[in-house]
PDB file of C-alpha atoms in Angstrom:
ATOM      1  CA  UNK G   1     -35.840  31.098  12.519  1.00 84.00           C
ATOM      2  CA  UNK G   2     -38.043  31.559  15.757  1.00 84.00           C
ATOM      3  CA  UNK G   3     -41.425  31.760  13.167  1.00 89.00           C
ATOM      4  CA  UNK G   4     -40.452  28.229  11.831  1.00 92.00           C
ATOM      5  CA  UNK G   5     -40.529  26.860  15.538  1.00 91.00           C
ATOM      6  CA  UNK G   6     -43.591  25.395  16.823  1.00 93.00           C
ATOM      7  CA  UNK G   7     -45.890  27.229  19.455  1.00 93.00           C
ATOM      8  CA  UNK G   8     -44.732  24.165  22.356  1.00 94.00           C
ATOM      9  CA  UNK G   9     -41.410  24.680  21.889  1.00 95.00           C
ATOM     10  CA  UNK G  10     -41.142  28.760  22.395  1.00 96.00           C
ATOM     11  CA  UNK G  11     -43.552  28.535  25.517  1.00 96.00           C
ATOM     12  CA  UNK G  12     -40.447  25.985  26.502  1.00 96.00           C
ATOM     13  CA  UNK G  13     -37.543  27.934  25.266  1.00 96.00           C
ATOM     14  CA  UNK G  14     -38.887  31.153  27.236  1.00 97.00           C
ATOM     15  CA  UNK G  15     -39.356  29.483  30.241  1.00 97.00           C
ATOM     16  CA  UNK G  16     -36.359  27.858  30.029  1.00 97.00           C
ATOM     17  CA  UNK G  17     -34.559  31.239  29.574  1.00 97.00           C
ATOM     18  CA  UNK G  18     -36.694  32.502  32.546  1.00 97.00           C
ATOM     19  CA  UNK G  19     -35.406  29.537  34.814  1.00 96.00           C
ATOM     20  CA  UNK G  20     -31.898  30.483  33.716  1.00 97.00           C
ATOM     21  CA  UNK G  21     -32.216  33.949  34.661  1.00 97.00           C
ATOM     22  CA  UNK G  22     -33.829  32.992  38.058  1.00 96.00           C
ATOM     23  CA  UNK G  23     -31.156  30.482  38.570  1.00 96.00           C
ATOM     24  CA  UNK G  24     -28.459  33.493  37.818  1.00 96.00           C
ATOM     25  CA  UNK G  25     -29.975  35.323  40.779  1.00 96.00           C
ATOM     26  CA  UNK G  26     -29.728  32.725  42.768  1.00 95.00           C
ATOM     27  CA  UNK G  27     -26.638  32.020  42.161  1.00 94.00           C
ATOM     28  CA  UNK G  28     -25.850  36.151  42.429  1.00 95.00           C
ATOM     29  CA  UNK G  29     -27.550  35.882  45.948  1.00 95.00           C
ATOM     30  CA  UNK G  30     -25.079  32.780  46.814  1.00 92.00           C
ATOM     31  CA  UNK G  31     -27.086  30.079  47.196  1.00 92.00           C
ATOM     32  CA  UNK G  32     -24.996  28.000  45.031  1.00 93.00           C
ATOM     33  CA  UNK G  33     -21.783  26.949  46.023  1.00 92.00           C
ATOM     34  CA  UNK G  34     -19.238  29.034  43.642  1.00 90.00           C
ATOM     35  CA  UNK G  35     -17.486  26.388  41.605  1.00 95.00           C
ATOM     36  CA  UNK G  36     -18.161  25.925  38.157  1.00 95.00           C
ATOM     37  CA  UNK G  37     -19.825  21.626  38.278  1.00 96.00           C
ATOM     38  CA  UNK G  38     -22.076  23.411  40.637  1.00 95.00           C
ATOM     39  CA  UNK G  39     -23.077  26.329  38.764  1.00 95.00           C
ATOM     40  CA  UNK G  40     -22.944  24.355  35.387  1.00 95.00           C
ATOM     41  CA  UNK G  41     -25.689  22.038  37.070  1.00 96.00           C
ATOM     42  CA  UNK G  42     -27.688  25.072  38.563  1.00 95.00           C
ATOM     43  CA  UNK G  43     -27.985  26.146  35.158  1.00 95.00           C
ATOM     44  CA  UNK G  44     -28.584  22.985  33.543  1.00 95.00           C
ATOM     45  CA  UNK G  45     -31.504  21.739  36.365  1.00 95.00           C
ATOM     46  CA  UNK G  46     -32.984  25.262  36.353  1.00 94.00           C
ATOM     47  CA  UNK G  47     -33.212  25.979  32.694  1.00 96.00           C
ATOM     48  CA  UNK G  48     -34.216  22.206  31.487  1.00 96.00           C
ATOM     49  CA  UNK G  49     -36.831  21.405  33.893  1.00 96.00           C
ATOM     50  CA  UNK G  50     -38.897  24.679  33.457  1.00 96.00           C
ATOM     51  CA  UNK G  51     -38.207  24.233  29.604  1.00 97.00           C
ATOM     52  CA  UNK G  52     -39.511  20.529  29.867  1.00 97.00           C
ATOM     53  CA  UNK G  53     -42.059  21.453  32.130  1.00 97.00           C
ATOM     54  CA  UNK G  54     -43.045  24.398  30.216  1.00 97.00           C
ATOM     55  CA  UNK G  55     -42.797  21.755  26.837  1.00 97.00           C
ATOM     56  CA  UNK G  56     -44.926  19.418  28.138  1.00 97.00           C
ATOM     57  CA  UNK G  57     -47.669  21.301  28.924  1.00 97.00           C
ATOM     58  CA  UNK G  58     -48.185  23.833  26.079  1.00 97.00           C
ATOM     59  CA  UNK G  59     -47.640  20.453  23.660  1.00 96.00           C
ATOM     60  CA  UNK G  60     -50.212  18.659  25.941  1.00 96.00           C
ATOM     61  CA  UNK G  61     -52.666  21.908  25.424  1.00 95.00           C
ATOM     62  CA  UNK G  62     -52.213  21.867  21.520  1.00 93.00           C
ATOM     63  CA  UNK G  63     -52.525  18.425  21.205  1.00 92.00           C
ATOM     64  CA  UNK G  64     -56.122  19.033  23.119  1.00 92.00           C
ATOM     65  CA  UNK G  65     -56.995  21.667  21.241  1.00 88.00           C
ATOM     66  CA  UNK G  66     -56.226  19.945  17.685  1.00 86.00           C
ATOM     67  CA  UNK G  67     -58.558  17.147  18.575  1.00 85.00           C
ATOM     68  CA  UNK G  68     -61.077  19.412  19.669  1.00 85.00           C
ATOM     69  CA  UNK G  69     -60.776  21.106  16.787  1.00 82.00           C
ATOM     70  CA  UNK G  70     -60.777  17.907  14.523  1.00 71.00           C
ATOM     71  CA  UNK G  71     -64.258  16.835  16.630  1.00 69.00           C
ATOM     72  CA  UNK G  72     -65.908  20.017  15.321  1.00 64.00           C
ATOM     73  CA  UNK G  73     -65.497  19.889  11.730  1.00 58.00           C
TER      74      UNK G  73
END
């Protein structure tokens, strides 16, 4: 399943697990209030915005490069 996803959307999934895991220490360290709509959210904000971020860019950078590419030939 992963090989049948495009490049984009790994670089997004992987930094979205990386904001999740960050977000989990934070949380760990207690600087999110200890009920669940707060730590729901925590997870939520810190996992989708570096996956969107993370999305954006990489499908910003291929889009680039396949014009580039299409320029050449």
């Amino acid at each position: 399943m992963w090989q049948k996803l495009s490049t984009p959307l790994k670089i997004g999934l992987v930094a979205g697990g990386l904001g999740i895991l960050l977000t989990v220490v934070g949380i760990l360290r207690g600087n999110v209030p200890p009920t669940p709509a707060s730590i729901g959210m925590a997870l939520l904000i810190g996992g989708g915005v570096w996956f969107l971020v993370a999305w954006a860019v990489a499908s910003a950078a291929n889009d680039v490069e396949q014009d580039t590419q299409g320029e050449n030939h």
